[in-house]
PDB file of C-alpha atoms and ligand atoms in Angstrom:
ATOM      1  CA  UNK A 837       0.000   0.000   0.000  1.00 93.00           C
ATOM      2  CA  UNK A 838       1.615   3.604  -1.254  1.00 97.00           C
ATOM      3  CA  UNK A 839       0.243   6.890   0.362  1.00 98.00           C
ATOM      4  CA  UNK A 840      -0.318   9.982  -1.567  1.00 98.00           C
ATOM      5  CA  UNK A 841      -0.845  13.119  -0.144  1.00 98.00           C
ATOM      6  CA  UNK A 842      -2.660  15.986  -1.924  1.00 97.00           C
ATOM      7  CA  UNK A 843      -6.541  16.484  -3.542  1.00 95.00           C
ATOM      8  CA  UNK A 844      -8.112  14.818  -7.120  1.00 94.00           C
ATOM      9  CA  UNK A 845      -8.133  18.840  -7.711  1.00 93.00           C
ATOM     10  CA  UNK A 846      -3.835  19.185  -7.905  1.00 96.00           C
ATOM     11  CA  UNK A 847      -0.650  17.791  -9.274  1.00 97.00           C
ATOM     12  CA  UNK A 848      -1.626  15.026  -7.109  1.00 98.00           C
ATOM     13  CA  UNK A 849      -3.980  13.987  -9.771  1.00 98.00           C
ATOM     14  CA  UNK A 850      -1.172  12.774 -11.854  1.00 98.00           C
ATOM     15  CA  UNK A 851       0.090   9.970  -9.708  1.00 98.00           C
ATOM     16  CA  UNK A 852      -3.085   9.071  -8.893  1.00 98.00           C
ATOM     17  CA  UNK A 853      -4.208   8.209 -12.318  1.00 98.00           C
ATOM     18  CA  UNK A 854      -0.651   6.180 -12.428  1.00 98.00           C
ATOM     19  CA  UNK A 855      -1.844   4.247  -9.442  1.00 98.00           C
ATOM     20  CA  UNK A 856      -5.125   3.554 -10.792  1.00 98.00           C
ATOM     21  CA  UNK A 857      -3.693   2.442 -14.445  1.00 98.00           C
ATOM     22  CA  UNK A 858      -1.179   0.140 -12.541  1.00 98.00           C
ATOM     23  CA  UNK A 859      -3.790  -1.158  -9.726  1.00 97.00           C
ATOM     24  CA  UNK A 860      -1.757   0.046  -7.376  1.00 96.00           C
ATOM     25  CA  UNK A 861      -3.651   0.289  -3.661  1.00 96.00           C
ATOM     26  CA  UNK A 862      -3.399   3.233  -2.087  1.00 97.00           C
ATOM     27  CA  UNK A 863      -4.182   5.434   0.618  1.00 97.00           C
ATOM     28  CA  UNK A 864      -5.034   9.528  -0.412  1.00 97.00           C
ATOM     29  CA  UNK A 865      -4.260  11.662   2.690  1.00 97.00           C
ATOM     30  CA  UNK A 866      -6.630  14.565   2.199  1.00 95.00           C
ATOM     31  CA  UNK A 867      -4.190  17.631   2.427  1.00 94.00           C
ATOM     32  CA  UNK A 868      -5.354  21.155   0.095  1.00 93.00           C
ATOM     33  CA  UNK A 869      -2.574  23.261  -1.675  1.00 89.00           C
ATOM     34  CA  UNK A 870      -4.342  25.721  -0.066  1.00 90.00           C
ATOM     35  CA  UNK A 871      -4.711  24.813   3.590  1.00 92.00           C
ATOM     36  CA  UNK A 872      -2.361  25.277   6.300  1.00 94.00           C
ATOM     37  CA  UNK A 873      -1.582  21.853   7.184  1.00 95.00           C
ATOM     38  CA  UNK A 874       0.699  21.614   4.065  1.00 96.00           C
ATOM     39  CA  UNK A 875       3.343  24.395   5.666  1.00 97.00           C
ATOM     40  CA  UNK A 876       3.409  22.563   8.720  1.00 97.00           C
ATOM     41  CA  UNK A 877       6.424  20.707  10.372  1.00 97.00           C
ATOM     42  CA  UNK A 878       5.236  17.466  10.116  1.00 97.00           C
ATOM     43  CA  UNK A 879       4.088  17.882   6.347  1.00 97.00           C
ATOM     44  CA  UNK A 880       7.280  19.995   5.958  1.00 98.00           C
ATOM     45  CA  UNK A 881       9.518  16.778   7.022  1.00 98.00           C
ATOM     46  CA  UNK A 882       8.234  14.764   4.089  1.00 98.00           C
ATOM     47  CA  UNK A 883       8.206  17.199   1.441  1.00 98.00           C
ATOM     48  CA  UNK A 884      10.361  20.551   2.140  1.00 98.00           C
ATOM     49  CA  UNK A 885       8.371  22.378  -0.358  1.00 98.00           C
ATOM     50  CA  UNK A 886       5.112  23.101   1.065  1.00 98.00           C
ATOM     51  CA  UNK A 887       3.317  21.197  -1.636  1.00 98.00           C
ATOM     52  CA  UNK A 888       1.306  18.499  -2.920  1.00 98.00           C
ATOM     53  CA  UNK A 889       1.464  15.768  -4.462  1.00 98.00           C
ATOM     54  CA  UNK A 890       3.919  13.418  -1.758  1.00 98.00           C
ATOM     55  CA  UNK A 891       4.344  10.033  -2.395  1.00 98.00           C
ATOM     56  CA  UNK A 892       5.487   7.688   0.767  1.00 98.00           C
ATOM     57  CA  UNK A 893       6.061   3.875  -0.544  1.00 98.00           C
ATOM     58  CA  UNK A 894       7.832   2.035   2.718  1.00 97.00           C
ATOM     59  CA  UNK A 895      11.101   4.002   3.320  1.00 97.00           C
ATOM     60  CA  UNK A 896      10.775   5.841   0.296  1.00 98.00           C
ATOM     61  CA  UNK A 897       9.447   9.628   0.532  1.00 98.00           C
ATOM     62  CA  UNK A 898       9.046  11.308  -2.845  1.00 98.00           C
ATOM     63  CA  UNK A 899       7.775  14.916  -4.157  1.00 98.00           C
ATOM     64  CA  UNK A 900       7.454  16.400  -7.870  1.00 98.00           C
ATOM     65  CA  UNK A 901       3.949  14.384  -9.273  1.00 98.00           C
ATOM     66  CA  UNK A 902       6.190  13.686 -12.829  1.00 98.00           C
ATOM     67  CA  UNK A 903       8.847  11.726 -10.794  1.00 98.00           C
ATOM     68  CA  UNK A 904       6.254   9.960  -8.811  1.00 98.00           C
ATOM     69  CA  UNK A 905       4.687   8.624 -11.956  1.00 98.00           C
ATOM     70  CA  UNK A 906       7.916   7.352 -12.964  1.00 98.00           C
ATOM     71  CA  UNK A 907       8.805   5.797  -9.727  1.00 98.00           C
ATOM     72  CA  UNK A 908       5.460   4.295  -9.728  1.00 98.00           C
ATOM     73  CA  UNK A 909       5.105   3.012 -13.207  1.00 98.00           C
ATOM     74  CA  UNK A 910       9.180   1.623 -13.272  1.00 98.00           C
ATOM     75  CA  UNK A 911       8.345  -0.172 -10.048  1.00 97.00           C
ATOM     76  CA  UNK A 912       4.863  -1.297  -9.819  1.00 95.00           C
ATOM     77  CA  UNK A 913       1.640  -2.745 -11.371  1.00 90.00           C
ATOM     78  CA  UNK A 914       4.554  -4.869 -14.140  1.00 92.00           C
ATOM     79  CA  UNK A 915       5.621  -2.191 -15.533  1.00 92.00           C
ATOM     80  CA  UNK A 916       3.054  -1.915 -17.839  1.00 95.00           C
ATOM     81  CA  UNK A 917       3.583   1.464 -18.198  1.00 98.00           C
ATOM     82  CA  UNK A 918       6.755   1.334 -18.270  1.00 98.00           C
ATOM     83  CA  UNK A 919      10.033   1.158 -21.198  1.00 98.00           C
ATOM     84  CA  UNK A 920      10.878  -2.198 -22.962  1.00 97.00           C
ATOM     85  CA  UNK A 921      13.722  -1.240 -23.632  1.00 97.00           C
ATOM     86  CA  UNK A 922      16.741   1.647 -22.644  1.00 98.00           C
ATOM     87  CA  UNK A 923      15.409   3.645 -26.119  1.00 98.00           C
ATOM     88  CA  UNK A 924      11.722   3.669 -25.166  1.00 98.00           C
ATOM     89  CA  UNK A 925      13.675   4.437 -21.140  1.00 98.00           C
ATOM     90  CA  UNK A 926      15.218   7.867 -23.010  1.00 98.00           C
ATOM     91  CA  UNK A 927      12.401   8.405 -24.474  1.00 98.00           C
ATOM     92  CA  UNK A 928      10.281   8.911 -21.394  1.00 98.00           C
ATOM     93  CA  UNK A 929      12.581  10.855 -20.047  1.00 98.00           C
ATOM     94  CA  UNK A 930      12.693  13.203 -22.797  1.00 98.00           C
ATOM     95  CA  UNK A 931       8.531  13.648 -22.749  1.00 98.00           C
ATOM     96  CA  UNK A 932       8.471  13.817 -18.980  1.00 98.00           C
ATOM     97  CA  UNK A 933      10.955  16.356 -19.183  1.00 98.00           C
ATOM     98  CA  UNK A 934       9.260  18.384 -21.854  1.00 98.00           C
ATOM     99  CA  UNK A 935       6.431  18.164 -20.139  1.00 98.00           C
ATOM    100  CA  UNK A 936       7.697  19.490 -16.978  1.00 98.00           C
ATOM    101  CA  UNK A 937       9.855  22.027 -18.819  1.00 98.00           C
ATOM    102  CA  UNK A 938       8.537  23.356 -21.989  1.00 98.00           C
ATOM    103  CA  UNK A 939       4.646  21.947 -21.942  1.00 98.00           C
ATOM    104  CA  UNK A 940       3.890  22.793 -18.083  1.00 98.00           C
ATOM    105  CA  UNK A 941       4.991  27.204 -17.813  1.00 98.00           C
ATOM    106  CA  UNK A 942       2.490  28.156 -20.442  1.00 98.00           C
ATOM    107  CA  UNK A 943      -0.402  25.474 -19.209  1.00 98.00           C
ATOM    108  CA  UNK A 944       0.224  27.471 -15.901  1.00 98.00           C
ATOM    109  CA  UNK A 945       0.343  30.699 -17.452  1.00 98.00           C
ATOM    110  CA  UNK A 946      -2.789  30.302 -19.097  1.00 98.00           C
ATOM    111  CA  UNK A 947      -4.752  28.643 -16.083  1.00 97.00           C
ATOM    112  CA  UNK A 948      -3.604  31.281 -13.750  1.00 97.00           C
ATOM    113  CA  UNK A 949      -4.377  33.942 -16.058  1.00 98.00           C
ATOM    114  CA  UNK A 950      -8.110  32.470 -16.804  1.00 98.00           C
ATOM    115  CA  UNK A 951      -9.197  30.902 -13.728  1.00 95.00           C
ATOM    116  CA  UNK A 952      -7.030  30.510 -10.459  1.00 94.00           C
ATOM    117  CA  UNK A 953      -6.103  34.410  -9.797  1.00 96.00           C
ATOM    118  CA  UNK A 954      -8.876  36.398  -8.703  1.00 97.00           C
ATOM    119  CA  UNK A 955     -10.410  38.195 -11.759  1.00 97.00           C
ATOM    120  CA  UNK A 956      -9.202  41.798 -11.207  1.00 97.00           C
ATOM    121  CA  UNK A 957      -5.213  40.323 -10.947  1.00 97.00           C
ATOM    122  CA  UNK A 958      -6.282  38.628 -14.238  1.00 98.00           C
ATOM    123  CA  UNK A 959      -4.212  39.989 -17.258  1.00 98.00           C
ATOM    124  CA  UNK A 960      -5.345  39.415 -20.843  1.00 98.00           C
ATOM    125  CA  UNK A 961      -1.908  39.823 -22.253  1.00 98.00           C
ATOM    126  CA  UNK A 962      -0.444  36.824 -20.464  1.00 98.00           C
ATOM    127  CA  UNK A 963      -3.342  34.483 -21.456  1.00 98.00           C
ATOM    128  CA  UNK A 964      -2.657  35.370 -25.363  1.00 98.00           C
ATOM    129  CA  UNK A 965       1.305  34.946 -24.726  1.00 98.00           C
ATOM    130  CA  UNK A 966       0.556  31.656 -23.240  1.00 98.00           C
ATOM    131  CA  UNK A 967      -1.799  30.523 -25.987  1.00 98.00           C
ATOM    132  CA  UNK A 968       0.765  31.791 -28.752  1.00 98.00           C
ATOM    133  CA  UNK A 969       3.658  29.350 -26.591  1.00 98.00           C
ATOM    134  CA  UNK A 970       1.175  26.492 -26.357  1.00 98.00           C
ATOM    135  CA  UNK A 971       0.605  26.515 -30.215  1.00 98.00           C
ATOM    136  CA  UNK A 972       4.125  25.512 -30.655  1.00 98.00           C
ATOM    137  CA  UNK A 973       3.865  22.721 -28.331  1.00 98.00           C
ATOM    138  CA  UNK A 974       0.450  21.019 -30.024  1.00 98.00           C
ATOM    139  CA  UNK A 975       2.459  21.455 -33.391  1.00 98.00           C
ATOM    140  CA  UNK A 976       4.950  19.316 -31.676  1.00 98.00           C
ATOM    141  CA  UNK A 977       2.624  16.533 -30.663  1.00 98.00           C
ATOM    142  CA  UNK A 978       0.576  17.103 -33.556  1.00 98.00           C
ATOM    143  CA  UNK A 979       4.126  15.938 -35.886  1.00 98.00           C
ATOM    144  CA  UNK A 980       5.032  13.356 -33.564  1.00 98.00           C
ATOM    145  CA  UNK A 981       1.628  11.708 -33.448  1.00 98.00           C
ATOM    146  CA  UNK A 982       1.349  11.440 -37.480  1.00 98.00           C
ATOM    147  CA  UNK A 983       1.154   7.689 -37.785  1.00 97.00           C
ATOM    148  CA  UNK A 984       1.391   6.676 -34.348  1.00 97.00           C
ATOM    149  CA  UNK A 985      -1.503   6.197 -31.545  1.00 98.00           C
ATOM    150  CA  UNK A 986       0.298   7.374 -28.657  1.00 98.00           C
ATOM    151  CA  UNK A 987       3.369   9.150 -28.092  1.00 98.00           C
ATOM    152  CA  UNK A 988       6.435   5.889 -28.410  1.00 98.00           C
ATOM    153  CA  UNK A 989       4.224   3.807 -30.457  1.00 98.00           C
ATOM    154  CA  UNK A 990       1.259   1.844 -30.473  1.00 97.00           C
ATOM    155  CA  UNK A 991       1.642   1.452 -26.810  1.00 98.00           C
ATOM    156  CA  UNK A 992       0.381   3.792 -23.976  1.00 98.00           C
ATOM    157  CA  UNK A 993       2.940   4.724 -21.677  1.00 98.00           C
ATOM    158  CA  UNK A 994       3.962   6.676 -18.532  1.00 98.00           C
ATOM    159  CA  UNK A 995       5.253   9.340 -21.033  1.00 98.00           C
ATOM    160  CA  UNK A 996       1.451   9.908 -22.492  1.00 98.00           C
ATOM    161  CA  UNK A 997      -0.025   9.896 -19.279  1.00 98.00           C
ATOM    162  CA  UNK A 998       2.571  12.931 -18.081  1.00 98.00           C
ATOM    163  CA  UNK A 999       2.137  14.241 -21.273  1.00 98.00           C
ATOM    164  CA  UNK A1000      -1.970  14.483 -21.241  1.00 98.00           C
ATOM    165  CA  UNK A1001      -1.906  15.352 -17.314  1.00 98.00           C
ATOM    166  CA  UNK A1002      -0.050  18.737 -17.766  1.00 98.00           C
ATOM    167  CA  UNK A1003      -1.819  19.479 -20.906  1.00 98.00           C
ATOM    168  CA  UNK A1004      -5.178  18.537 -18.798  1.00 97.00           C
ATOM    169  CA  UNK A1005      -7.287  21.515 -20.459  1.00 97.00           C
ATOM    170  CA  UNK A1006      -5.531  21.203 -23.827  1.00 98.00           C
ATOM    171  CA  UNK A1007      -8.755  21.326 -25.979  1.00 97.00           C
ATOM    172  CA  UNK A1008      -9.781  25.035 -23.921  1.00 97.00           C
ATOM    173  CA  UNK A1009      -6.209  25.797 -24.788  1.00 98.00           C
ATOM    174  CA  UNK A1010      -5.920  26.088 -28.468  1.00 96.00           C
ATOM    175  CA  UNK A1011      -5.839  22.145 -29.047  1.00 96.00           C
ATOM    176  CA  UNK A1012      -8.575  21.745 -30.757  1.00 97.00           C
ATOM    177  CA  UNK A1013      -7.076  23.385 -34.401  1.00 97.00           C
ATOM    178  CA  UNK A1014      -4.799  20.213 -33.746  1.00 98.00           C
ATOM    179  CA  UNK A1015      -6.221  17.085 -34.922  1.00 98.00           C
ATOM    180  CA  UNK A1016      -4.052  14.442 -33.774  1.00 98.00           C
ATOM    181  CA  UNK A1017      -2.889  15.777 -30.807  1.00 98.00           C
ATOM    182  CA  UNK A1018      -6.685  16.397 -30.011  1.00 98.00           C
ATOM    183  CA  UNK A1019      -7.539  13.099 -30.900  1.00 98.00           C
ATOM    184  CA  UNK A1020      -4.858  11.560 -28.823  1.00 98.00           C
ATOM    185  CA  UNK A1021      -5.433  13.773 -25.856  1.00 98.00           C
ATOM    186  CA  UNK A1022      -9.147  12.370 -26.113  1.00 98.00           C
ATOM    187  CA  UNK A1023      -7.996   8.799 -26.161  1.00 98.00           C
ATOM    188  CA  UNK A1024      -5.708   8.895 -22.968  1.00 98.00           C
ATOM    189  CA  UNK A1025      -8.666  10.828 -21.124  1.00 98.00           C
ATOM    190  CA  UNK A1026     -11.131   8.784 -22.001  1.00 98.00           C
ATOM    191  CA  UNK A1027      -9.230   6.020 -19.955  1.00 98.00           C
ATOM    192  CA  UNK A1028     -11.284   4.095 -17.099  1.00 98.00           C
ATOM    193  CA  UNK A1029      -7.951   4.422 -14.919  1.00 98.00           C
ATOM    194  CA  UNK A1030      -8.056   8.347 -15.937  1.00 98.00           C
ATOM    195  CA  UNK A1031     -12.245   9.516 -15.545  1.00 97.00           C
ATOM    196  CA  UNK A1032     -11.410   7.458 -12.460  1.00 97.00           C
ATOM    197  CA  UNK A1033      -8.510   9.721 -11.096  1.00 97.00           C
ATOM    198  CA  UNK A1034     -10.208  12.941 -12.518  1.00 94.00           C
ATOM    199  CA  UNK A1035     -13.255  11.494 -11.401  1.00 89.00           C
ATOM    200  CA  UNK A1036     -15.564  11.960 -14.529  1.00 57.00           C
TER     201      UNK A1036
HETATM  202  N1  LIG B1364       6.440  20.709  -9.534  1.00 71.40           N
HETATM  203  C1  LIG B1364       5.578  20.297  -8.454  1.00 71.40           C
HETATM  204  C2  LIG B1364       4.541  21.391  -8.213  1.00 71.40           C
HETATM  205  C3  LIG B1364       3.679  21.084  -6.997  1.00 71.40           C
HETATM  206  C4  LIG B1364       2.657  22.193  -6.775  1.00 71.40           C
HETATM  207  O1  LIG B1364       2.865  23.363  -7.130  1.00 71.40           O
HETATM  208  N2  LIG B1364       1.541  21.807  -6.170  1.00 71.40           N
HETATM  209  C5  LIG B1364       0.517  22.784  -5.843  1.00 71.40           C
HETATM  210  C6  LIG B1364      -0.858  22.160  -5.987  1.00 71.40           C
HETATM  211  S1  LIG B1364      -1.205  21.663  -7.649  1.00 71.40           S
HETATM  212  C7  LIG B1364       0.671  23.181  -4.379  1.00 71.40           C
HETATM  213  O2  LIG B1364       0.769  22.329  -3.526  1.00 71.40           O
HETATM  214  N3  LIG B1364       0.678  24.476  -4.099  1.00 71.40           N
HETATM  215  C8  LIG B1364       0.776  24.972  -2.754  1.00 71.40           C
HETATM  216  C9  LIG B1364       1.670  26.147  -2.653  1.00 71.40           C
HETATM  217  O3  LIG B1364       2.326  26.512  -3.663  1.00 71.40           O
HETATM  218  O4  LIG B1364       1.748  26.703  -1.567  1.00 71.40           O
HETATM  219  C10 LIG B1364       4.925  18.955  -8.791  1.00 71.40           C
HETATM  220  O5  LIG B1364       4.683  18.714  -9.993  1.00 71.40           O
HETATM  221  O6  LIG B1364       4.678  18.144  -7.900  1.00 71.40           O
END
């Protein structure tokens, strides 16, 4: 049995849909990125950040949701999400890594700038920069998807399910003037393991 600390409505999300693609049992400990108990010392000690999602798996006591879902899909459930091989290994760690680094700023951008700040700290001008960045991102899924079904292949992996999770609200981001990445968006959501996570 892991733990995971955090709400559906976070990062923590993301390795909860790994858990629930893997059948991995698990315990969520109820903790809001907005409440206090996450700045705590006790919360502190496991993850130094203030933050959710935390993963604790025995001895093991993990933050950042990307690196959880690689833990988690390396280690458990088979590795059915996981590489067959040290190419399809690289090439996880290149889509996790774009996710995190060139995929996830503008997502944030734009969410921030249409729904988390409060409307008067809103600022138009940040939600069109975003969009503009996030159009070169869905061009990149959009070439790397022509032929394939998911992201290494024929197979869905870890690397589509970090992918999809930062790009949650890709279609009210611009996605939808990108067929194949819209299509294969749709197809990853549309999991049981995911509209169980997300809770659709
Ligand atoms: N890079 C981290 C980001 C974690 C993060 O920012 N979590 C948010 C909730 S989605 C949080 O806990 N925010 C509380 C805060 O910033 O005080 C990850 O992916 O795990």
């Amino acid at each position: 049995m892991i733990t995971l600390y955090g709400i559906t409505r976070s990062r923590a999300v993301r390795p909860l849909w790994t858990a629930e693609e893997l059948g991995i049992p698990y315990e969520l400990v109820e903790r809001h990125h907005a409440g206090p108990e996450i700045k705590r010392p006790d919360y502190l000690a496991l993850n130094p950040n203030g933050k959710v999602p935390t993963l604790v798996d025995g001895d093991l006591v993990l933050f950042e949701s990307l690196a959880i879902d690689l833990y988690l899909a390396k280690n458990h459930g088979g590795g059915a999400l996981w590489a067959h091989d040290a190419q399809e290994e690289a090439l996880i760690f290149q889509w996790t890594l774009w996710a995190a680094t060139e995929a996830e700023p503008p997502a944030r951008q734009w969410f921030r700038h249409t729904s988390f700040l409060p409307p008067e700290q809103r600022d138009p001008a940040q939600v069109q920069a975003a969009l503009d960045e996030l159009r070169s991102r869905f061009a990149v899924l959009e070439m790397t998807l022509d032929g394939r079904t998911y992201l290494l292949g024929e197979r869905f992996t870890v690397a589509d399910l970090n992918v999809a999770a930062v790009l949650q609200r890709l279609a009210l981001m611009g996605g939808t003037d990108y067929p194949r990445a819209l299509a294969w968006h749709r197809r990853c959501m549309a999991r049981p393991a995911a509209m169980r996570a997300f809770g659709g």
